[in-house]
Every structure is written in C-alpha cells, then in structure tokens.
Short mmCIF file of C-alpha atoms and ligand atoms in Angstrom, two decimals:
data_model
loop_
_atom_site.label_atom_id
_atom_site.label_comp_id
_atom_site.label_asym_id
_atom_site.label_seq_id
_atom_site.Cartn_x
_atom_site.Cartn_y
_atom_site.Cartn_z
CA MET B 26 -12.86 47.24 -11.23
CA SER B 27 -12.76 49.01 -14.61
CA THR B 28 -11.81 47.08 -17.74
CA VAL B 29 -8.63 49.17 -18.07
CA ALA B 30 -7.57 48.36 -14.50
CA ARG B 31 -8.29 44.67 -15.09
CA TRP B 32 -6.13 44.68 -18.24
CA LEU B 33 -3.37 46.48 -16.39
CA LEU B 34 -3.47 43.82 -13.68
CA ILE B 35 -3.26 40.99 -16.24
CA LEU B 36 -0.37 42.73 -18.01
CA CYS B 37 1.50 43.17 -14.72
CA TRP B 38 1.01 39.49 -13.94
CA ILE B 39 2.40 38.49 -17.36
CA CYS B 40 5.34 40.92 -16.93
CA GLY B 41 6.05 39.51 -13.49
CA LYS B 42 6.07 35.97 -14.87
CA ALA B 43 8.37 36.88 -17.75
CA ASN B 44 10.79 38.59 -15.43
CA ALA B 45 10.71 35.88 -12.79
CA ASN B 46 14.24 35.01 -11.89
CA TYR B 47 14.89 31.35 -12.64
CA GLU B 48 18.69 31.28 -12.41
CA THR B 49 20.72 28.36 -13.74
CA ALA B 50 24.40 27.83 -14.61
CA CYS B 51 23.47 29.23 -18.06
CA GLY B 52 21.70 32.35 -16.74
CA SER B 53 17.97 32.93 -16.24
CA VAL B 54 15.55 30.63 -18.05
CA GLU B 55 11.82 29.90 -18.35
CA GLU B 56 10.08 28.40 -15.35
CA SER B 57 9.46 25.04 -17.08
CA GLU B 58 13.15 24.57 -17.96
CA TYR B 59 14.13 25.55 -14.43
CA LEU B 60 11.66 23.13 -12.86
CA ALA B 61 12.90 20.24 -15.04
CA LEU B 62 16.39 20.78 -13.63
CA GLN B 63 15.24 21.16 -10.04
CA ARG B 64 13.12 17.99 -10.16
CA ASN B 65 16.20 16.04 -11.12
CA VAL B 66 18.32 17.74 -8.43
CA ASP B 67 15.77 16.48 -5.96
CA VAL B 68 15.74 12.89 -7.28
CA LEU B 69 19.52 12.64 -7.68
CA ALA B 70 20.24 14.19 -4.27
CA ARG B 71 17.98 11.65 -2.60
CA GLN B 72 19.60 8.89 -4.64
CA LEU B 73 23.03 10.06 -3.42
CA MET B 74 21.74 10.07 0.17
CA THR B 75 20.69 6.42 -0.16
CA LEU B 76 24.32 5.57 -0.99
CA ARG B 77 25.55 6.86 2.39
CA ASP B 78 26.21 4.10 4.92
CA ASN B 79 25.12 4.03 8.56
CA SER B 80 28.36 5.62 9.77
CA GLY B 81 27.76 8.67 7.51
CA ALA B 82 30.35 7.60 4.92
CA TRP B 83 30.16 7.44 1.15
CA LYS B 84 32.79 5.78 -1.06
CA ASN B 85 34.13 9.30 -1.57
CA THR B 86 32.72 11.13 1.45
CA PRO B 87 34.20 14.62 0.87
CA GLU B 88 33.04 14.79 -2.75
CA ALA B 89 29.50 13.61 -1.97
CA LEU B 90 29.11 15.83 1.11
CA THR B 91 30.33 18.98 -0.68
CA SER B 92 28.04 18.22 -3.59
CA LEU B 93 24.94 17.87 -1.39
CA ILE B 94 25.73 20.98 0.63
CA LEU B 95 26.09 23.00 -2.57
CA ALA B 96 23.09 21.53 -4.37
CA LYS B 97 20.48 20.32 -1.92
CA PRO B 98 21.36 20.81 1.75
CA ASP B 99 17.77 20.17 2.86
CA VAL B 100 18.01 16.42 2.11
CA LEU B 101 21.09 16.10 4.31
CA SER B 102 20.58 14.75 7.78
CA ASP B 103 23.22 14.19 10.44
CA VAL B 104 25.97 16.26 8.79
CA ASP B 105 28.06 15.73 11.93
CA ALA B 106 28.35 11.97 11.29
CA SER B 107 29.83 12.61 7.83
CA VAL B 108 32.10 15.34 9.20
CA ALA B 109 33.39 12.84 11.78
CA VAL B 110 34.16 10.41 8.94
CA LEU B 111 36.16 13.18 7.24
CA GLU B 112 38.04 14.03 10.44
CA ASN B 113 39.10 10.44 10.64
CA GLU B 114 40.05 10.27 6.93
CA ALA B 115 42.17 13.42 7.28
CA THR B 116 44.44 11.61 9.74
CA GLN B 117 44.74 8.44 7.59
CA LYS B 118 47.25 9.80 5.02
CA PRO B 119 44.82 10.16 2.11
CA SER B 120 46.09 11.02 -1.38
CA LEU B 121 46.79 14.71 -2.10
CA GLY B 122 43.59 14.98 -4.18
CA LYS B 123 41.48 13.39 -1.45
CA PHE B 124 43.05 15.66 1.17
CA ALA B 125 42.08 18.66 -0.99
CA GLN B 126 38.52 17.36 -1.24
CA ILE B 127 38.44 16.99 2.57
CA LEU B 128 39.43 20.64 2.99
CA LEU B 129 36.64 21.72 0.63
CA ALA B 130 34.08 19.55 2.44
CA ALA B 131 35.20 20.89 5.83
CA LYS B 132 34.83 24.41 4.46
CA ALA B 133 31.42 23.60 2.93
CA SER B 134 30.16 22.21 6.24
CA CYS B 135 31.42 25.37 8.04
CA SER B 136 33.72 23.27 10.26
CA ASN B 137 36.86 24.66 11.85
CA THR B 138 39.46 23.88 9.21
CA THR B 139 42.38 24.97 11.41
CA ASN B 140 41.62 22.26 13.94
CA PHE B 141 39.87 19.51 12.03
CA GLY B 142 40.29 16.40 14.15
CA GLY B 143 43.53 17.99 15.33
CA VAL B 144 44.75 18.82 11.80
CA ASN B 145 45.24 22.30 10.33
CA LEU B 146 43.92 21.30 6.91
CA ALA B 147 45.08 24.23 4.74
CA LYS B 148 48.54 24.34 6.31
CA GLU B 149 48.98 20.60 5.90
CA LEU B 150 47.63 20.70 2.33
CA LYS B 151 50.16 23.37 1.34
CA ARG B 152 52.99 21.36 2.88
CA ARG B 153 51.92 18.25 0.96
CA LEU B 154 51.49 20.24 -2.24
CA ASN B 155 55.06 21.51 -1.96
CA ASP B 156 56.35 17.99 -1.30
CA GLU B 157 54.41 16.69 -4.30
CA LEU B 158 56.03 19.18 -6.65
CA MET B 159 59.52 19.33 -5.15
CA LEU B 160 62.06 16.93 -3.70
CA ASN B 161 65.13 18.31 -1.91
CA GLY B 162 64.51 21.74 -3.41
CA ILE B 163 64.34 20.38 -6.98
CA ASN B 164 61.19 20.42 -9.13
CA ARG B 165 59.78 17.00 -9.91
CA GLU B 166 56.78 15.47 -11.71
CA PRO B 167 54.06 14.95 -9.09
CA PRO B 168 54.17 11.24 -8.16
CA GLN B 169 50.39 11.14 -7.60
CA GLY B 170 49.59 12.96 -10.83
CA TRP B 171 48.48 16.45 -11.90
CA TYR B 172 44.77 16.01 -11.24
CA GLY B 173 45.48 15.93 -7.48
CA VAL B 174 47.73 18.99 -7.82
CA TYR B 175 44.95 20.98 -9.55
CA LEU B 176 42.47 19.88 -6.87
CA ALA B 177 44.91 20.94 -4.14
CA VAL B 178 45.65 24.39 -5.65
CA GLY B 179 41.90 25.00 -6.03
CA ALA B 180 40.99 23.80 -2.53
CA TYR B 181 43.76 25.82 -0.85
CA CYS B 182 42.82 28.98 -2.75
CA ILE B 183 39.06 28.61 -2.17
CA SER B 184 39.50 27.92 1.54
CA GLU B 185 42.20 30.50 2.31
CA LYS B 186 41.22 33.07 -0.31
CA GLN B 187 44.86 33.35 -1.26
CA SER B 188 47.14 31.77 -3.81
CA PRO B 189 49.17 28.76 -2.58
CA GLY B 190 52.25 30.63 -3.86
CA GLU B 191 53.72 32.01 -7.05
CA SER B 192 56.03 29.07 -7.74
CA ILE B 193 53.23 26.51 -7.37
CA VAL B 194 50.92 28.48 -9.68
CA ALA B 195 53.81 28.81 -12.15
CA ARG B 196 54.18 24.98 -12.18
CA VAL B 197 50.48 24.62 -13.02
CA LEU B 198 50.74 27.20 -15.81
CA GLU B 199 53.80 25.44 -17.25
CA LYS B 200 51.79 22.26 -17.55
CA GLN B 201 49.43 23.84 -20.07
CA GLY B 202 49.99 22.62 -23.62
CA LEU B 203 50.02 24.78 -26.74
CA ARG B 204 46.40 23.92 -27.46
CA GLY B 205 45.34 25.04 -23.98
CA SER B 206 44.81 21.63 -22.39
CA PHE B 207 46.24 20.74 -18.96
CA HIS B 208 46.91 17.11 -19.90
CA GLU B 209 48.78 15.44 -22.76
CA SER B 210 45.65 13.55 -23.82
CA MET B 211 43.59 16.79 -24.09
CA SER B 212 41.48 15.49 -21.17
CA ALA B 213 38.57 17.84 -20.43
CA ASP B 214 38.56 16.53 -16.82
CA TYR B 215 42.10 17.77 -16.15
CA THR B 216 41.59 21.06 -18.00
CA ALA B 217 38.36 21.83 -16.14
CA GLN B 218 39.97 21.10 -12.76
CA ALA B 219 43.00 23.27 -13.55
CA MET B 220 40.66 26.06 -14.71
CA ILE B 221 38.66 25.97 -11.47
CA ALA B 222 41.94 26.30 -9.52
CA LEU B 223 43.24 29.16 -11.71
CA THR B 224 39.87 30.96 -11.64
CA CYS B 225 40.17 31.14 -7.87
CA VAL B 226 43.79 32.32 -8.04
CA MET B 227 42.77 34.99 -10.57
CA ARG B 228 39.97 36.21 -8.27
CA VAL B 229 42.23 36.56 -5.23
CA SER B 230 45.09 38.20 -7.16
CA ASP B 231 45.78 41.88 -6.80
CA SER B 232 45.04 43.86 -9.97
CA SER B 233 48.65 45.10 -9.92
CA ASP B 234 50.02 41.55 -9.84
CA PRO B 235 52.04 41.01 -13.05
CA ALA B 236 51.07 37.29 -13.04
CA LEU B 237 47.39 38.21 -13.40
CA GLY B 238 47.59 38.74 -17.17
CA THR B 239 49.32 35.37 -17.61
CA ILE B 240 46.58 33.63 -15.63
CA GLN B 241 43.84 35.36 -17.64
CA ARG B 242 45.48 34.36 -20.93
CA SER B 243 45.86 30.79 -19.68
CA LEU B 244 42.16 30.63 -18.74
CA HIS B 245 41.19 31.98 -22.14
CA LEU B 246 43.29 29.37 -23.94
CA ALA B 247 41.98 26.59 -21.68
CA SER B 248 38.38 27.67 -22.37
CA ASN B 249 39.04 27.44 -26.11
CA SER B 250 40.45 23.96 -25.61
CA LEU B 251 37.22 22.90 -23.85
CA LEU B 252 35.06 24.57 -26.49
CA THR B 253 36.86 22.73 -29.28
CA GLY B 254 36.23 19.50 -27.35
CA ILE B 255 32.45 19.87 -27.76
CA SER B 256 30.82 16.89 -29.46
CA VAL B 257 27.28 15.87 -30.31
CA GLU B 258 26.21 12.35 -29.49
CA LYS B 259 22.63 11.21 -30.08
CA ASP B 260 21.14 14.67 -29.50
CA ASN B 261 23.32 15.23 -26.44
CA VAL B 262 26.04 17.86 -26.41
CA TRP B 263 29.14 16.99 -24.38
CA ILE B 264 32.36 18.78 -23.50
CA GLY B 265 34.86 15.93 -23.74
CA ASN B 266 32.55 13.12 -22.78
CA ARG B 267 29.43 12.62 -20.70
CA TYR B 268 31.40 12.41 -17.42
CA SER B 269 33.76 15.36 -17.96
CA THR B 270 30.91 17.67 -19.00
CA PRO B 271 29.64 18.80 -15.55
CA GLN B 272 33.02 20.13 -14.35
CA ALA B 273 33.84 21.53 -17.80
CA LEU B 274 30.55 23.44 -17.92
CA ILE B 275 31.27 24.94 -14.48
CA ALA B 276 34.79 25.95 -15.59
CA LEU B 277 33.38 27.70 -18.68
CA THR B 278 30.40 29.41 -17.04
CA GLU B 279 32.47 30.63 -14.08
CA ASN B 280 34.65 32.34 -16.71
CA GLU B 281 31.63 33.73 -18.58
CA LYS B 282 32.70 31.88 -21.70
CA LEU B 283 29.18 30.76 -22.65
CA ASP B 284 27.42 34.06 -21.89
CA ASN B 285 26.88 34.79 -25.59
CA GLN B 286 25.93 31.20 -26.38
CA LYS B 287 23.00 30.59 -24.08
CA ARG B 288 21.32 28.07 -26.41
CA LEU B 289 24.48 25.96 -26.56
CA CYS B 290 24.90 26.25 -22.80
CA MET B 291 21.31 25.08 -22.20
CA LYS B 292 21.75 22.18 -24.65
CA ILE B 293 24.75 21.04 -22.59
CA LEU B 294 22.89 21.49 -19.31
CA GLU B 295 19.88 19.58 -20.64
CA SER B 296 22.18 16.78 -21.83
CA ILE B 297 23.55 16.48 -18.28
CA ASN B 298 19.97 16.51 -17.00
CA ASN B 299 18.84 13.69 -19.32
CA ARG B 300 20.00 10.71 -17.35
CA PRO B 301 20.33 7.65 -19.56
CA ALA B 302 19.08 4.28 -18.44
CA GLY B 303 20.99 2.60 -15.63
CA ARG B 304 22.11 3.65 -12.22
CA GLU B 305 24.94 6.18 -12.25
CA PRO B 306 27.91 5.61 -9.93
CA GLU B 307 28.16 7.71 -6.77
CA ALA B 308 30.91 9.97 -8.17
CA ALA B 309 28.84 10.77 -11.26
CA LEU B 310 25.94 11.87 -9.04
CA SER B 311 28.28 13.98 -6.87
CA GLN B 312 29.73 15.74 -9.91
CA VAL B 313 26.40 16.31 -11.69
CA LEU B 314 24.36 17.70 -8.80
CA PRO B 315 26.01 21.11 -8.26
CA VAL B 316 25.96 22.02 -11.95
CA LEU B 317 22.25 21.19 -12.26
CA LYS B 318 21.69 23.52 -9.32
CA GLY B 319 23.93 26.20 -10.86
CA ALA B 320 26.36 25.90 -7.95
CA SER B 321 30.12 25.47 -7.90
CA VAL B 322 32.89 24.97 -5.36
CA LEU B 323 34.03 28.53 -6.12
CA GLN B 324 30.95 29.71 -4.19
CA LEU B 325 32.63 28.40 -1.04
CA MET B 326 34.85 31.51 -1.23
CA ASN B 327 31.85 33.51 -0.08
CA ASP B 328 31.80 33.69 3.74
CA GLU B 329 28.22 35.01 3.75
CA ARG B 330 26.80 31.76 2.38
CA ASP B 331 24.48 29.55 4.44
CA CYS B 332 25.86 26.70 6.50
CA PRO B 333 24.08 23.32 6.39
CA SER B 334 21.73 22.63 9.29
CA ARG B 335 23.33 20.54 12.06
CA ASP B 336 19.89 19.72 13.47
CA GLU B 337 19.93 15.99 14.20
CA SER B 338 16.17 15.74 14.34
CA GLN B 339 15.92 16.61 10.64
CA GLU B 340 13.94 13.87 8.94
CA ILE B 341 14.32 13.13 5.26
CA GLU B 342 11.12 12.30 3.44
CA SER B 343 11.17 8.91 1.82
CA ILE B 344 11.64 8.79 -1.92
CA ASP B 345 8.31 8.36 -3.64
CA GLU B 346 9.79 8.05 -7.11
CA ASN B 347 11.15 4.75 -8.33
CA ILE B 348 14.72 5.84 -8.99
CA ASP B 349 15.89 2.42 -10.13
CA ASP B 350 15.64 2.03 -13.85
CA PRO B 351 13.87 -1.16 -14.79
CA ILE B 352 16.19 -4.16 -14.89
CA PRO B 353 16.67 -5.18 -18.52
CA ASN B 354 14.35 -7.97 -19.50
CA ALA B 355 15.97 -11.22 -18.45
CA ARG B 356 16.21 -12.28 -22.12
CA VAL B 357 19.14 -14.66 -22.50
CA VAL B 358 21.57 -14.44 -25.38
CA ASP B 359 24.66 -16.27 -26.51
CA ILE B 360 27.73 -14.10 -26.54
CA GLN B 361 31.27 -14.82 -27.46
CA ILE B 362 34.06 -12.45 -26.55
CA ASP B 363 37.83 -12.59 -26.78
CA LEU B 364 39.83 -11.75 -23.70
CA GLU B 365 43.30 -10.39 -24.27
CA PHE B 366 45.93 -9.74 -21.60
CA ILE B 367 48.78 -7.39 -22.43
CA ILE B 368 51.64 -6.05 -20.34
CA ASN B 369 53.09 -2.89 -21.83
CA PRO B 370 56.89 -2.69 -21.92
CA ASN B 371 56.72 0.48 -19.77
CA ALA B 372 55.03 -1.51 -17.01
CA TYR B 373 57.30 -4.56 -17.39
CA LEU B 374 58.94 -5.50 -14.12
CA GLY B 375 60.92 -8.53 -15.20
CA GLY B 376 59.83 -12.16 -15.20
CA ASP B 377 57.84 -13.48 -18.12
CA LEU B 378 56.63 -10.79 -20.46
CA ALA B 379 53.31 -12.33 -21.42
CA SER B 380 52.82 -9.59 -23.96
CA GLU B 381 49.86 -11.03 -25.75
CA ASN B 382 47.62 -13.81 -24.70
CA VAL B 383 44.26 -14.04 -26.38
CA THR B 384 41.72 -16.44 -25.00
CA ARG B 385 38.54 -17.15 -26.88
CA PHE B 386 35.81 -17.16 -24.31
CA ASP B 387 32.31 -18.37 -25.12
CA VAL B 388 29.73 -17.19 -22.68
CA THR B 389 26.55 -18.91 -23.60
CA ARG B 390 23.21 -17.84 -22.41
CA VAL B 391 23.98 -14.82 -20.27
CA PRO B 392 21.17 -12.35 -19.57
CA LYS B 393 21.21 -9.51 -22.09
CA GLY B 394 22.88 -6.54 -20.48
CA THR B 395 25.39 -8.55 -18.41
CA ILE B 396 28.11 -6.16 -17.23
CA LEU B 397 31.80 -6.80 -17.87
CA HIS B 398 32.45 -7.51 -14.18
CA ASP B 399 29.93 -10.37 -14.13
CA THR B 400 31.25 -11.69 -17.43
CA MET B 401 34.74 -11.72 -15.89
CA VAL B 402 33.36 -13.66 -12.90
CA LEU B 403 32.12 -16.31 -15.36
CA ALA B 404 35.52 -16.34 -17.09
CA SER B 405 37.30 -16.86 -13.78
CA GLN B 406 34.90 -19.66 -12.84
CA ARG B 407 36.05 -21.34 -16.06
CA GLU B 408 39.66 -20.74 -14.98
CA LEU B 409 40.36 -18.43 -17.94
CA MET B 410 41.52 -15.58 -15.71
CA THR B 411 41.76 -14.36 -12.12
CA PHE B 412 41.17 -10.79 -11.01
CA GLU B 413 40.79 -8.50 -8.02
CA THR B 414 38.96 -5.20 -7.66
CA LYS B 415 38.82 -2.25 -5.27
CA ASP B 416 35.61 -0.37 -4.44
CA THR B 417 35.62 3.29 -5.44
CA ALA B 418 33.03 6.02 -5.95
CA TRP B 419 33.06 5.14 -9.68
CA GLY B 420 32.35 1.45 -8.96
CA ARG B 421 34.80 -1.46 -8.92
CA SER B 422 38.24 -0.56 -10.17
CA LEU B 423 40.31 -3.41 -11.59
CA VAL B 424 43.57 -3.68 -9.65
CA GLU B 425 44.94 -7.17 -10.35
CA ILE B 426 44.72 -9.61 -13.24
CA ASN B 427 46.27 -13.09 -13.38
CA GLY B 428 48.34 -12.33 -10.28
CA ARG B 429 49.75 -9.07 -11.70
CA ARG B 430 48.92 -6.20 -9.36
CA ALA B 431 49.02 -2.66 -10.76
CA ASN B 432 51.48 -0.75 -8.56
CA SER B 433 50.00 2.72 -8.20
CA SER B 434 53.18 4.15 -6.65
CA MET B 435 54.79 3.33 -10.02
CA LYS B 436 51.82 4.94 -11.82
CA GLN B 437 50.69 1.55 -13.12
CA PHE B 438 47.05 0.69 -13.86
CA TRP B 439 45.07 -1.89 -15.76
CA SER B 440 43.62 -0.10 -18.76
CA ILE B 441 40.57 -1.71 -20.36
CA GLY B 442 39.81 -1.68 -24.06
CA ALA B 443 37.07 -3.06 -26.30
CA ASN B 444 37.92 -3.72 -29.97
CA GLY B 445 41.01 -1.58 -29.59
CA LYS B 446 39.31 1.45 -28.02
CA SER B 447 39.55 2.46 -24.38
CA ILE B 448 36.18 1.80 -22.70
CA PRO B 449 34.46 4.98 -21.49
CA VAL B 450 33.20 3.48 -18.20
CA GLY B 451 34.39 0.90 -15.66
CA ILE B 452 33.73 -2.84 -15.45
CA ASP B 453 30.53 -2.24 -13.43
CA GLN B 454 28.94 -0.23 -16.25
CA PHE B 455 30.42 -1.65 -19.44
CA ILE B 456 28.31 -4.24 -21.27
CA PRO B 457 30.31 -6.34 -23.76
CA SER B 458 28.64 -7.39 -26.97
CA HIS B 459 28.94 -10.53 -29.04
CA GLY B 460 32.23 -10.84 -30.92
CA GLU B 461 33.97 -8.09 -28.98
CA LYS B 462 37.64 -8.31 -28.07
CA ILE B 463 38.18 -7.11 -24.51
CA SER B 464 41.78 -6.22 -23.72
CA PHE B 465 43.32 -5.70 -20.30
CA THR B 466 46.62 -3.83 -20.56
CA LEU B 467 48.94 -3.22 -17.63
CA THR B 468 50.33 0.18 -18.45
CA THR B 469 51.33 3.50 -16.84
CA TRP B 470 49.57 6.88 -16.65
CA SER B 471 51.19 10.30 -16.74
C1 B12 L 516 42.95 10.47 -12.70
C2 B12 L 516 41.96 9.50 -13.30
C3 B12 L 516 42.38 8.21 -13.60
C4 B12 L 516 43.76 7.67 -13.21
C5 B12 L 516 43.79 7.45 -11.65
C6 B12 L 516 45.18 7.39 -11.07
C7 B12 L 516 45.80 8.74 -10.84
N1 B12 L 516 46.13 9.06 -9.62
O1 B12 L 516 45.95 9.55 -11.72
C8 B12 L 516 43.85 6.35 -14.03
C9 B12 L 516 44.68 6.58 -15.29
C10 B12 L 516 44.39 5.13 -13.30
C11 B12 L 516 42.38 6.13 -14.46
C12 B12 L 516 41.95 4.93 -14.98
C13 B12 L 516 40.70 4.73 -15.53
N2 B12 L 516 39.74 5.66 -15.68
CO1 B12 L 516 39.81 7.42 -14.83
N3 B12 L 516 39.76 9.19 -14.20
C14 B12 L 516 40.63 9.93 -13.56
C15 B12 L 516 40.03 11.32 -13.26
C16 B12 L 516 40.57 12.29 -14.32
C17 B12 L 516 40.28 11.88 -11.87
C18 B12 L 516 40.04 10.88 -10.72
C19 B12 L 516 40.56 11.48 -9.42
O2 B12 L 516 41.77 11.55 -9.21
N4 B12 L 516 39.66 11.96 -8.55
C20 B12 L 516 40.02 12.63 -7.33
C21 B12 L 516 40.34 11.63 -6.20
C22 B12 L 516 40.75 12.36 -4.94
O3 B12 L 516 39.15 10.89 -5.93
P1 B12 L 516 39.26 9.29 -5.74
O4 B12 L 516 37.87 8.77 -5.51
O5 B12 L 516 40.31 8.93 -4.80
O6 B12 L 516 39.72 8.92 -7.24
C23 B12 L 516 40.09 7.59 -7.57
C24 B12 L 516 39.06 6.89 -8.44
O7 B12 L 516 38.42 7.88 -9.24
C25 B12 L 516 39.92 5.95 -9.28
N5 B12 L 516 39.51 5.92 -10.67
C26 B12 L 516 39.95 6.72 -11.64
N6 B12 L 516 39.32 6.44 -12.78
C27 B12 L 516 38.45 5.44 -12.51
C28 B12 L 516 37.55 4.79 -13.36
C29 B12 L 516 36.75 3.78 -12.84
C30 B12 L 516 35.74 3.13 -13.72
C31 B12 L 516 36.86 3.40 -11.47
C32 B12 L 516 36.02 2.31 -10.93
C33 B12 L 516 37.78 4.08 -10.62
C34 B12 L 516 38.56 5.08 -11.17
O8 B12 L 516 41.26 6.45 -9.24
C35 B12 L 516 41.29 7.68 -8.51
C36 B12 L 516 42.61 7.89 -7.84
O9 B12 L 516 42.90 6.83 -6.98
C37 B12 L 516 38.51 11.03 -13.45
C38 B12 L 516 37.69 12.25 -13.88
C39 B12 L 516 36.55 12.59 -12.95
N7 B12 L 516 35.65 13.38 -13.45
O10 B12 L 516 36.45 12.20 -11.80
C40 B12 L 516 38.56 9.91 -14.55
C41 B12 L 516 37.40 8.93 -14.66
C42 B12 L 516 36.87 8.59 -13.29
N8 B12 L 516 38.02 7.73 -15.29
C43 B12 L 516 37.27 7.11 -16.13
C44 B12 L 516 37.59 5.89 -16.80
C45 B12 L 516 36.59 5.39 -17.85
C46 B12 L 516 38.74 5.17 -16.50
C47 B12 L 516 39.12 3.77 -17.03
C48 B12 L 516 37.98 2.75 -16.95
C49 B12 L 516 39.67 3.93 -18.47
C50 B12 L 516 39.97 2.61 -19.16
N9 B12 L 516 39.24 2.31 -20.24
O11 B12 L 516 40.83 1.87 -18.78
C51 B12 L 516 40.32 3.40 -16.09
C52 B12 L 516 39.98 2.45 -14.91
C53 B12 L 516 40.27 1.01 -15.28
C54 B12 L 516 40.27 0.09 -14.09
N10 B12 L 516 41.44 -0.42 -13.80
O12 B12 L 516 39.26 -0.20 -13.50
C55 B12 L 516 35.92 7.81 -16.28
C56 B12 L 516 34.85 7.05 -15.49
C57 B12 L 516 33.48 7.09 -16.16
C58 B12 L 516 32.56 6.07 -15.53
N11 B12 L 516 31.27 6.28 -15.61
O13 B12 L 516 32.94 5.09 -14.97
C59 B12 L 516 36.26 9.27 -15.71
C60 B12 L 516 35.08 9.98 -15.08
C61 B12 L 516 36.83 10.09 -16.90
C62 B12 L 516 35.77 10.47 -17.90
N12 B12 L 516 35.41 11.75 -17.98
O14 B12 L 516 35.26 9.65 -18.63
N13 B12 L 516 41.64 7.25 -14.27
#
C-alpha cells in the first residue's frame, strides 16, 4: 500500500471516530463521555432489578418497570410477572397518579391497554381525571393534588396520542403562575411533569388548533422557570434540586431548550451521573435511569419502538461490581438533638393543640452517620415520642407521630424540618448532626 493510501486510511478512521454517533439527552458527545453514562445505566439498572421482589413487584412497580424498559430492557427478566402485578394494582383503586403510571407501564410493556386485567386503562383514566377536576359539573381543586393530574394528562396523551380534552388542558394551563411554574412553591418537579404532559398535547394538536399557540407559550414560560431554578452545589449543577433534575432535564431537552447550551446540558447530565455516597431510594433510580440513557416517556408515543422481550428463559448476569457504598466507619459520636412537635392551625382537628413541644434528646454514642429514622427509634425507646411509617419507593414515609395520624384525604402530612429548614430527603436518608433541632409539623399540602 502506498504511503498516500495509508494516510488516507488513517484519516478516514479518524473522521469515522469523530463522526461516531454517541447520542445522549444533550445531543451527540465523545465516546468517553457516552461510555461513562452507559456504565452507570448498567450498574443502576441492575441495582433497580435487585429491588424487585419475588412476585415481580417493586415499591412503585409501574415507575420502575417503565424506567427499565426505556433505559435497559436487556436486564429485565420475567416482564410478565411485573405486568401481572400491575394488572392487579389497576383493580385496587390506586391514586390517580399511580393509575396514570400503570397506563404508561402497560403501554411500555406493549400490553393490551384496552383490556388490562379486565380494565380499559385509558378510558378509566379519563373518567377519573374528569372526576378529580369536577364535582357535579363544577370545577374543583383536585383532592389528590396537581402532580397526579399532570401525570394523568401526560399518560392519557402519550398512550392515546390525543389530548384528554380541551377543558382539562385549559385547567392545567390555568394552574401556571406568572413566573411559569406549575406549583405555588416554584417546584421544579411539578413544572417538569406539567411540561411533559403539555409537550405531548402540543405534539398531537392540529396546526390549525387555536389552543396550540397558548400551549407553546406556556411551555416557553415553564422552560424559563426551570432555567431560572438552576443552581450550583459543590460542582454539581441542578435544576431545582438533585431529585427534580432528571425530569426537569427531560422536560427541557424534549423542548429543545438546551440545544444552544450543550456545555450546561452536559454539566447537568454529569451531575446526575455522579452518584454521591449512599444507596439511592428505588424512586430515585427509576427517575434517573431514562435520562442517563437519553430516553423519555414521550418516546412511548412511537408505535415503531421495540417491545421488551417476554422470553422467560432470559438470564440476568450477576452483578460483578460492588454497588453498595462502604458503610461509614463505625466510629461512635455523642450527639444531642432537639425534637420539636408542632401541629399547624390549618391541620388542627380539635382536642389539645399541642402547638409546640420541644424535647431535648441526648443520644450518646451513636455510630456516625446514624439516619433520622434510627435516631427516632432510640427516642421512642426512651419514651420521648411514638411514630409510624409507611413503605414507599422513596423509603419510609412518616405517617403518624405521638398518636396523630396525617389524614391524606384532608391533604395532611407530617413535614420534617432541621434547624427551621425543610429537609431535602426522607427519614431513611437524613442524618442529623449534633445540636440540630428536628421539627415534625403536622400541616397540609396544596
Ligand atoms: C407530591 C409530593 C409530595 C406530597 C405527597 C402527597 C400528594 N399527593 O401530593 C407531600 C407534600 C406529602 C410530600 C411530602 C414530602 N416530600 Co415529597 N414529593 C412529591 C412529588 C412532587 C411527587 C410524588 C408523587 O406524587 N409521585 C407519583 C405517585 C403516583 O407515586 P407514589 O409512589 O404513589 O408517590 C407517593 C410517595 O412519593 C410519597 N412521598 C412523597 N414525597 C415523599 C418523600 C419521602 C421521603 C417519602 C418516603 C415518600 C414521599 O407520597 C406520594 C403520594 O402518595 C415528589 C417528586 C418526585 N420527583 O417524585 C416529591 C419528593 C418525593 N418529596 C420529597 C421530600 C423531601 C418530601 C418530604 C421529606 C419533605 C419534608 N421535609 O417534609 C416530605 C415527606 C415527609 C414524610 N412525612 O415522610 C423529595 C424526596 C427526595 C428523597 N431523596 O427522599 C422529592 C423527590 C422532591 C424533591 N425533588 O426533592 N411530597
């Protein structure tokens, strides 16, 4: 081979490499960046699989199943067992949001959604959505909250490739605040979920539809609200906070809002990819996986996509990587924390209004890194408090303190604060420090 030909060959090889298509949520990237994301998809998908029980159920089965089908279907075995769990859940009167997630998971697994364990999922979802927003023909605030409404509008639209109806979409649009957010507290979680729903409605709308312009303007305003919620925390870049970032990034990239800011987009994606120490709850894994893979629930609108294999003989390789972060050194420390119990007037049901009750609680010699839940167990052993929890995909949720049960049908919940600030994670992840005042407030959400 002549020298010229050899050079041409080398050049072609370099060109080929440079043009190789390594697609991510932020567009095409270098091979090394792409591989770093894919390695984590692999580890996290296997970690999520280990959280499935023998019956095929997760704590939140539809969310986990959809996530794995979108991100890493090859680690999934026995899809039918999980689908059977969903069929059963669909008949058990789940919340509106959960019902929406079931429809998406049924769609993702290519099941028959019109006869899913005897239920026509989309038809039933639309009926429930109407009931949630209207009582006796009069508009009302959704008793289960707006997050479930956004999930339901999105799931119906993605599955049926049509809008759930003008009046329902109008109610969602009305909920948007002046600054573009879909929740009073500027929550990126709510805004991202509403954007995913409206993005679908926009895509299925006819170009002559007069509502189309309104939806596009709403999406633009909502994107700005997410972009102004960007913060930098120890080299990480979040939209809202660490846990709202995956959905928010999907909402922005699906609307091409980060196309001219690829570096920023990659910084956010890398932040999601850098798992901090400690095991993440199931729901965090489910929400992170698709975005690392560059996938989103909106892809379920495409009927040409692949269905997950239903081959029962599929074997999953065992995990060779040690996915558990090392347990913190069992160094023991003395900590002292104050426990405060508050019942907000809006959640007051009569009886004694024990508005403030601070108990100094000395926990001596607990292992460093003791989570709030275990600290509360110690406090209850010393008869300083009693409490009850419910298992969820985010870990244990606190439902009752000192005999006071949060009544979810009255929108009550126990909110948890540390030194006056709402804690960013639940009692299974939060680690109190010495001198901290932990407050438990029975209050209501909107
Ligand atoms: C809506 C919502 C709430 C509502 C739920 C009631 C309602 N119907 O509106 C309320 C206001 C009660 C709530 C409370 C809290 N929340 Co919240 N919540 C959400 C949100 C926006 C959507 C959850 C949802 O409806 N999913 C869809 C349904 C169908 O799935 P589900 O499994 O049935 O959902 C249930 C659980 O998620 C549970 N839940 C909600 N939040 C939390 C938080 C924890 C720690 C646990 C264990 C369970 C739990 O309530 C949901 C409805 O029943 C998520 C955002 C997200 N990205 O998921 C944050 C989110 C899950 N919440 C969060 C937090 C931190 C809290 C609080 C700990 C805040 C605080 N300091 O008090 C408390 C929980 C305190 C407790 N008692 O244990 C974080 C969790 C992060 C983490 N790693 O744990 C998230 C991810 C928000 C965020 N981006 O930071 N939340």
